[in-house]
Coordinates of C-alpha atoms in Angstrom, one line a residue:
X59 CA -14.6 74.5 257.5
X60 CA -13.0 76.7 260.4
X61 CA -16.5 77.0 261.8
X62 CA -17.3 73.1 262.0
X63 CA -13.8 72.3 263.2
X64 CA -14.3 75.0 266.0
X65 CA -17.7 73.3 266.6
X66 CA -16.3 70.1 266.8
X67 CA -13.7 71.4 269.3
X68 CA -16.7 72.5 271.3
X69 CA -18.3 69.7 271.5
X70 CA -15.1 67.5 272.4
X71 CA -14.6 69.7 275.3
X72 CA -14.5 68.4 278.5
X73 CA -17.4 71.2 279.7
X74 CA -19.5 70.2 276.8
X75 CA -19.0 66.4 277.3
X76 CA -20.3 67.2 281.0
X77 CA -23.1 69.1 280.0
X78 CA -24.1 66.1 277.9
X79 CA -23.6 64.0 280.7
X80 CA -25.7 66.3 283.0
X81 CA -28.8 66.5 280.5
X82 CA -28.9 62.5 280.0
X83 CA -28.6 62.2 283.8
X84 CA -31.5 64.4 284.3
X85 CA -33.4 62.8 281.7
X86 CA -33.1 59.5 283.2
X87 CA -34.9 60.0 286.5
X88 CA -37.8 61.8 284.5
X89 CA -38.7 59.0 282.3
X90 CA -38.2 56.4 285.2
X91 CA -40.9 58.3 287.2
X92 CA -43.1 58.5 284.3
X93 CA -42.6 54.5 283.8
X94 CA -43.1 53.8 287.4
X95 CA -46.0 56.0 287.6
X96 CA -47.6 54.4 284.5
X97 CA -46.9 51.3 286.1
X98 CA -48.4 51.9 289.2
X99 CA -51.8 53.0 287.9
X100 CA -52.1 49.7 286.3
X101 CA -54.2 47.1 288.1
X102 CA -52.7 44.5 290.3
X103 CA -53.5 41.9 287.8
X104 CA -52.1 43.7 284.7
X105 CA -49.2 44.5 287.0
X106 CA -48.5 40.6 287.9
X107 CA -49.0 40.0 283.9
X108 CA -46.4 42.8 282.8
X109 CA -44.1 42.0 285.3
X110 CA -44.4 38.1 284.1
X111 CA -43.9 39.3 280.6
X112 CA -41.0 41.7 281.0
X113 CA -39.1 38.8 282.9
X114 CA -40.0 36.2 280.5
X115 CA -38.9 38.5 277.6
X116 CA -35.6 39.0 279.4
X117 CA -35.1 35.3 279.9
X118 CA -36.1 34.6 276.1
X119 CA -33.5 37.2 275.0
X120 CA -30.9 36.0 277.0
X121 CA -31.7 32.3 275.8
X122 CA -31.6 33.6 272.4
X123 CA -28.2 35.3 272.9
X124 CA -26.7 32.4 274.4
X125 CA -28.3 29.7 272.1
X126 CA -27.0 32.3 269.0
X127 CA -23.4 32.4 270.8
X128 CA -23.1 28.8 271.4
X129 CA -24.6 27.7 267.6
X130 CA -21.7 30.1 266.2
X131 CA -19.2 28.7 268.1
X132 CA -19.8 25.2 267.6
X133 CA -20.6 26.1 263.8
X134 CA -17.1 27.9 263.4
X135 CA -15.6 24.6 265.2
X136 CA -17.1 22.0 263.1
X137 CA -16.7 23.8 259.8
X138 CA -13.1 24.4 260.9
X139 CA -12.7 20.8 261.7
X140 CA -14.1 19.8 258.3
X141 CA -11.5 22.6 256.3
X142 CA -8.7 20.9 258.0
X143 CA -9.8 17.4 257.5
X144 CA -10.2 18.3 254.1
X145 CA -7.0 20.0 253.7
X146 CA -5.1 17.1 255.3
X147 CA -6.5 14.5 253.2
X148 CA -6.0 16.5 250.0
X149 CA -2.3 17.4 251.0
X150 CA -1.7 13.7 251.3
X151 CA -2.6 12.6 248.2
X152 CA 0.2 11.1 246.1
X153 CA -1.0 12.3 242.7
X154 CA -1.3 15.6 243.9
X155 CA 2.4 15.5 245.6
X156 CA 4.0 14.3 242.5
X157 CA 2.0 16.7 240.2
X158 CA 3.1 19.7 242.6
X159 CA 6.7 18.5 242.4
X160 CA 6.4 18.9 238.8
X161 CA 4.6 21.9 239.0
X162 CA 1.9 20.3 236.4
X163 CA -1.0 22.6 236.5
X164 CA -3.0 20.9 234.3
X165 CA -2.4 17.7 236.6
X166 CA -3.4 19.7 239.6
X167 CA -6.4 21.2 238.3
X168 CA -7.6 17.7 236.9
X169 CA -7.3 16.6 240.6
X170 CA -8.8 19.4 242.4
X171 CA -11.7 20.3 240.1
X172 CA -13.5 16.9 241.2
X173 CA -12.8 17.5 245.0
X174 CA -14.0 20.7 244.6
X175 CA -17.2 20.2 243.2
X176 CA -18.2 17.3 245.8
X177 CA -17.4 19.5 248.6
X178 CA -18.9 22.1 250.3
X179 CA -16.1 24.7 250.8
X180 CA -16.2 28.2 249.3
X181 CA -12.6 27.3 247.6
X182 CA -9.9 24.9 247.7
X183 CA -6.2 26.4 246.8
X184 CA -3.0 24.6 246.1
X185 CA 0.5 26.6 246.5
X186 CA 4.2 26.1 246.1
X187 CA 6.6 26.0 249.0
X188 CA 7.0 29.9 248.3
X189 CA 3.4 30.3 248.6
X190 CA 2.8 30.8 244.9
X191 CA -0.9 29.9 243.8
X192 CA -0.7 26.6 241.5
X193 CA -4.3 26.4 241.8
X194 CA -7.3 28.7 242.6
X195 CA -11.0 28.9 241.9
X196 CA -10.2 32.1 239.7
X197 CA -7.7 31.3 237.2
X198 CA -6.4 34.9 237.1
X199 CA -5.3 34.4 240.9
X200 CA -3.0 31.2 239.8
X201 CA 0.6 32.4 239.9
X202 CA 0.3 35.0 242.7
X203 CA 1.1 34.8 246.2
X204 CA -1.4 33.6 248.8
X205 CA -2.9 36.2 250.9
X206 CA -3.6 36.4 254.8
X207 CA -0.1 36.1 255.7
X208 CA -1.1 33.0 257.6
X209 CA 1.0 30.3 255.6
X210 CA 4.0 30.3 257.6
X211 CA 3.3 27.6 260.1
X212 CA 2.4 25.2 257.3
X213 CA 5.6 25.9 255.0
X214 CA 8.1 26.7 257.6
X215 CA 6.9 24.2 260.6
X216 CA 5.0 21.7 258.7
X217 CA 1.8 22.0 260.7
X218 CA -1.8 21.8 260.0
X219 CA -4.1 24.2 261.7
X220 CA -7.1 26.5 261.3
X221 CA -7.2 30.2 260.7
X222 CA -9.5 33.1 260.0
X223 CA -7.8 35.5 257.4
X224 CA -8.8 38.0 254.5
X225 CA -8.0 36.6 251.4
X226 CA -8.9 37.3 247.4
X227 CA -12.4 35.9 248.3
X228 CA -13.0 38.0 251.5
X229 CA -12.5 37.0 255.0
X230 CA -12.9 33.2 255.5
X231 CA -12.1 30.1 257.8
X232 CA -9.7 28.0 256.4
X233 CA -7.7 24.9 256.8
X234 CA -4.2 24.4 256.0
X235 CA -1.9 21.8 255.6
X236 CA 1.5 21.3 254.0
X237 CA 2.2 19.0 251.2
X238 CA 5.6 16.9 251.8
X239 CA 7.3 15.0 249.4
X240 CA 8.6 11.0 250.5
X241 CA 11.5 12.7 252.6
X242 CA 8.9 14.8 254.7
X243 CA 10.0 18.2 253.1
X244 CA 7.6 20.7 252.4
X245 CA 7.0 21.3 248.7
X246 CA 3.7 23.0 248.9
X247 CA 0.6 23.9 250.8
X248 CA -3.5 23.1 250.4
X249 CA -6.0 25.7 251.8
X250 CA -9.5 24.6 252.0
X251 CA -11.7 27.6 253.2
X252 CA -15.1 28.9 254.0
X253 CA -16.2 32.7 253.7
X254 CA -17.5 34.2 256.7
X255 CA -20.8 35.1 254.5
X256 CA -21.3 31.5 253.8
X257 CA -20.7 30.7 257.6
X258 CA -23.3 33.5 258.4
X259 CA -25.9 31.9 256.2
X260 CA -25.6 28.6 257.7
X261 CA -25.7 30.2 261.2
X262 CA -28.9 32.1 259.9
X263 CA -30.5 28.7 259.0
X264 CA -29.7 27.1 262.2
X265 CA -31.0 30.0 264.3
X266 CA -34.4 30.5 262.2
X267 CA -35.0 26.6 263.1
X268 CA -35.2 27.6 266.8
X269 CA -37.4 30.8 265.9
X270 CA -40.7 28.7 265.9
X271 CA -39.9 26.9 269.1
X272 CA -39.2 29.7 270.6
X273 CA -41.7 31.7 269.4
X274 CA -44.5 28.9 270.9
X275 CA -42.4 29.2 274.2
X276 CA -43.1 32.8 274.3
X277 CA -46.6 32.4 273.5
X278 CA -47.1 29.8 276.0
X279 CA -45.3 31.9 278.7
X280 CA -47.9 34.6 277.5
X281 CA -50.9 32.5 278.1
X282 CA -49.3 31.1 281.7
X283 CA -48.9 34.5 282.8
X284 CA -52.5 35.7 281.8
X285 CA -53.7 32.6 283.5
X286 CA -51.6 33.0 286.7
X287 CA -52.6 36.8 287.1
X288 CA -56.1 35.8 286.7
X289 CA -55.6 33.2 289.2
X290 CA -54.1 35.5 291.5
X291 CA -56.8 38.0 291.2
X292 CA -59.5 35.1 291.8
X293 CA -57.7 34.2 295.1
X294 CA -57.5 38.0 296.3
X295 CA -61.3 38.0 295.9
X296 CA -61.1 40.3 292.6
X297 CA -59.6 43.1 294.7
X298 CA -56.8 45.4 294.6
X299 CA -53.9 45.3 297.3
X300 CA -54.8 48.4 298.7
X301 CA -58.6 47.3 299.0
X302 CA -57.5 44.3 300.7
X303 CA -55.1 46.1 303.1
X304 CA -58.0 48.5 304.1
X305 CA -60.7 45.6 304.7
X306 CA -58.0 43.9 306.7
X307 CA -57.7 46.9 309.0
X308 CA -61.2 47.3 309.3
X309 CA -61.8 43.5 310.0
X310 CA -59.1 43.7 312.7
X311 CA -60.8 46.9 314.2
X312 CA -64.4 45.4 314.0
X313 CA -62.9 42.0 315.5
X314 CA -61.6 43.8 318.5
X315 CA -64.4 46.1 318.9
X316 CA -67.6 43.6 319.4
X317 CA -68.3 43.0 323.2
X318 CA -68.6 39.2 322.4
X319 CA -65.8 36.6 322.2
X320 CA -64.6 35.8 318.6
X321 CA -62.5 32.9 317.4
X322 CA -61.8 31.9 313.8
X323 CA -60.5 28.6 313.1
X324 CA -59.6 27.4 309.8
X325 CA -60.5 24.0 308.1
X326 CA -57.8 22.0 310.1
X327 CA -59.3 23.4 313.7
X328 CA -56.4 25.7 313.9
X329 CA -56.9 29.1 315.5
X330 CA -56.3 31.8 312.9
X331 CA -57.7 34.5 314.8
X332 CA -59.1 35.4 318.6
X333 CA -60.1 39.0 319.7
X334 CA -59.4 40.5 323.6
X335 CA -62.7 39.7 324.6
X336 CA -62.3 36.0 324.1
X337 CA -59.2 35.5 325.8
X338 CA -60.9 37.3 328.7
X339 CA -63.8 35.4 328.9
X340 CA -61.8 32.1 328.7
X341 CA -59.3 33.7 331.5
X342 CA -56.2 33.0 328.6
X343 CA -53.3 34.7 329.5
X344 CA -51.3 33.7 326.4
X345 CA -51.4 36.8 324.0
X346 CA -52.9 36.6 320.5
X347 CA -49.7 35.6 318.2
X348 CA -49.0 32.5 320.8
X349 CA -52.5 31.4 320.3
X350 CA -52.4 31.5 316.5
X351 CA -51.9 28.2 315.0
X352 CA -53.1 25.9 317.9
X353 CA -55.8 23.6 317.4
X354 CA -59.0 25.0 319.1
X355 CA -59.0 21.6 321.4
X356 CA -55.9 22.5 322.8
X357 CA -57.4 25.6 323.9
X358 CA -60.9 25.1 324.7
X359 CA -62.1 21.6 326.3
X360 CA -65.3 21.1 324.2
X361 CA -65.0 18.6 321.7
X362 CA -68.7 18.3 320.2
X363 CA -69.7 22.1 319.4
X364 CA -66.8 22.4 317.4
X365 CA -66.7 19.2 315.4
X366 CA -70.4 18.1 315.2
X367 CA -71.9 18.5 311.8
X368 CA -69.4 21.0 310.4
X369 CA -71.7 22.0 307.6
X370 CA -74.4 23.2 309.6
X371 CA -74.4 26.6 311.4
X372 CA -75.1 26.6 315.1
X373 CA -76.7 29.8 316.8
X374 CA -77.1 30.4 320.6
X375 CA -76.5 27.2 322.0
X376 CA -75.6 26.9 325.7
X377 CA -72.2 25.1 325.9
X378 CA -69.4 24.9 328.4
X379 CA -65.9 26.3 327.4
X380 CA -63.4 25.5 329.7
X381 CA -65.8 25.0 332.6
X382 CA -67.4 28.5 331.9
X383 CA -71.0 28.6 330.8
X384 CA -71.6 30.5 327.6
X385 CA -74.1 30.9 324.9
X386 CA -72.0 30.5 321.7
X387 CA -72.8 30.3 318.0
X388 CA -70.7 28.9 315.0
X389 CA -71.0 30.1 311.5
X390 CA -69.2 28.4 308.5
X391 CA -66.8 30.0 306.0
X392 CA -67.6 29.0 302.3
X393 CA -65.4 30.2 299.4
X394 CA -66.1 28.6 296.1
X395 CA -68.7 26.1 297.6
X396 CA -65.8 24.8 300.0
X397 CA -65.6 25.5 303.5
X398 CA -62.7 27.6 304.6
X399 CA -63.1 27.3 308.4
X400 CA -65.6 28.7 311.1
X401 CA -66.0 31.8 313.2
X402 CA -67.3 31.1 316.9
X403 CA -68.8 34.0 318.6
X404 CA -69.9 33.7 322.2
X405 CA -70.9 35.5 325.6
X406 CA -71.1 34.7 329.0
X407 CA -74.1 33.1 330.4
X408 CA -73.9 35.3 333.7
X409 CA -73.9 38.2 331.5
X410 CA -77.4 37.1 329.9
X411 CA -78.9 36.3 333.2
X412 CA -77.9 39.9 334.7
X413 CA -79.2 41.5 331.5
X414 CA -82.3 39.4 331.8
X415 CA -82.9 40.4 335.4
X416 CA -82.3 44.0 334.6
X417 CA -84.8 43.8 331.9
X418 CA -87.2 42.2 334.1
X419 CA -86.7 45.0 336.9
X420 CA -87.4 47.6 333.9
X421 CA -90.5 45.9 332.7
X422 CA -92.0 45.8 336.2
X423 CA -90.8 49.5 336.5
X424 CA -92.9 49.9 333.3
X425 CA -96.0 48.3 334.5
X426 CA -96.1 50.6 337.5
X427 CA -95.7 53.7 335.6
X428 CA -98.8 52.4 333.4
X429 CA -101.1 51.7 336.5
X430 CA -100.1 55.4 338.1
X431 CA -100.8 56.9 334.7
X432 CA -104.2 54.9 334.6
X433 CA -104.9 56.5 338.2
X434 CA -103.9 59.7 337.4
X435 CA -106.3 59.9 334.0
X436 CA -109.3 58.5 336.3
X437 CA -108.7 61.5 338.9
X438 CA -108.6 63.9 336.0
X439 CA -111.7 62.3 334.4
X440 CA -113.5 62.6 338.0
X441 CA -112.5 66.3 338.6
X442 CA -113.6 67.1 335.0
X443 CA -117.2 65.6 335.6
X444 CA -117.8 67.6 339.1
X445 CA -116.7 70.8 337.4
X446 CA -119.2 69.8 334.5
X447 CA -121.8 69.4 337.1
X448 CA -120.7 72.3 338.8
X449 CA -119.8 70.7 342.0
X450 CA -117.0 73.2 342.6
X451 CA -116.9 72.2 346.4
X452 CA -116.6 68.3 345.8
X453 CA -114.2 68.9 343.3
X454 CA -111.9 70.9 345.2
X455 CA -112.1 68.5 348.3
X456 CA -111.1 65.9 346.1
X457 CA -108.0 67.9 345.0
X458 CA -107.0 68.5 348.6
X459 CA -107.1 65.0 349.3
X460 CA -105.1 64.1 346.6
X461 CA -102.5 66.9 347.4
X462 CA -102.5 65.9 351.3
X463 CA -102.2 62.0 350.5
X464 CA -98.6 60.6 350.2
X465 CA -96.9 60.5 346.9
X466 CA -96.8 57.4 345.5

């Protein structure tokens, strides 16, 4: 026994309690990290679904608690008023007033028994001016003092009220009303009660009637959460956020690295992206954030190329952008068989002309090289023939002539 007492003292000591608190504080972050790690490994679609499910469950639990509390409060109020009305009506019966004055227990029983059979109250009790029971559902309790200590307001102050007390039948919600004679003197009391157990049974019935609608609501929320997560996944092209982020970075780098001007516009012909080359070729001094959201017609003076046959792609058309000749192409962006916008790529026509001239010069140079190579082959063939015919002197003279002639 002393060992147990010592162990209890040890556990109740401040050091032991601090040790337990420290252990709990160290365990809590560990489980939090595990849950966070497990949640982070789920796919984005499943994370959205779990978040909506968790939020919906919390909301449903909060609603359940609120409805239960409101239902219980309303039930107690309604049953209390019912008990009070029954007590006031019973105490006002002239026959009961006369029977209580005469302490006629048989007459009181004859009056209350039919009433109790039609009432849903657990009990109806009648007492005299001193609180002694004149009628009770349990005959053995007749003659004993009423329990609960809540009869003074009715017996002394002649008030009718509702109280919750524990009596011979257990805790109950009871309505009490004084019995008064013709002069207003309190000669007794009527108590009509509903046990807490009975109230809990009624509350369970009312709450159970709400379970099916709430279960249907929860299933509907689960269905909507699943559909919403699938919709989000579809809008993200079945990709994870990390993949989208990486794709966006790659697209941004690729967008700025090409040597052609690139402009992306949406279905409302508003600019969604424009690279540095496009701004340079069009002599646009505004930064990209300023141009984003503007209509393409307010930035580039060209109506036909952008608006003509929007469903048709265009390739390598010579057009004028802001009085600058360019070679432009237009490619539609299609998602779910619906146009989402267009991507316009263009390059300066002067750059194409310069490139064509350079290519022509390269081609001419290649042709000259081919001609020199052909002459060189003919010379080699001639020298080889002279050597084969053993005309060494003629071969030597031909070689000397070629070496003395100016280089081509």
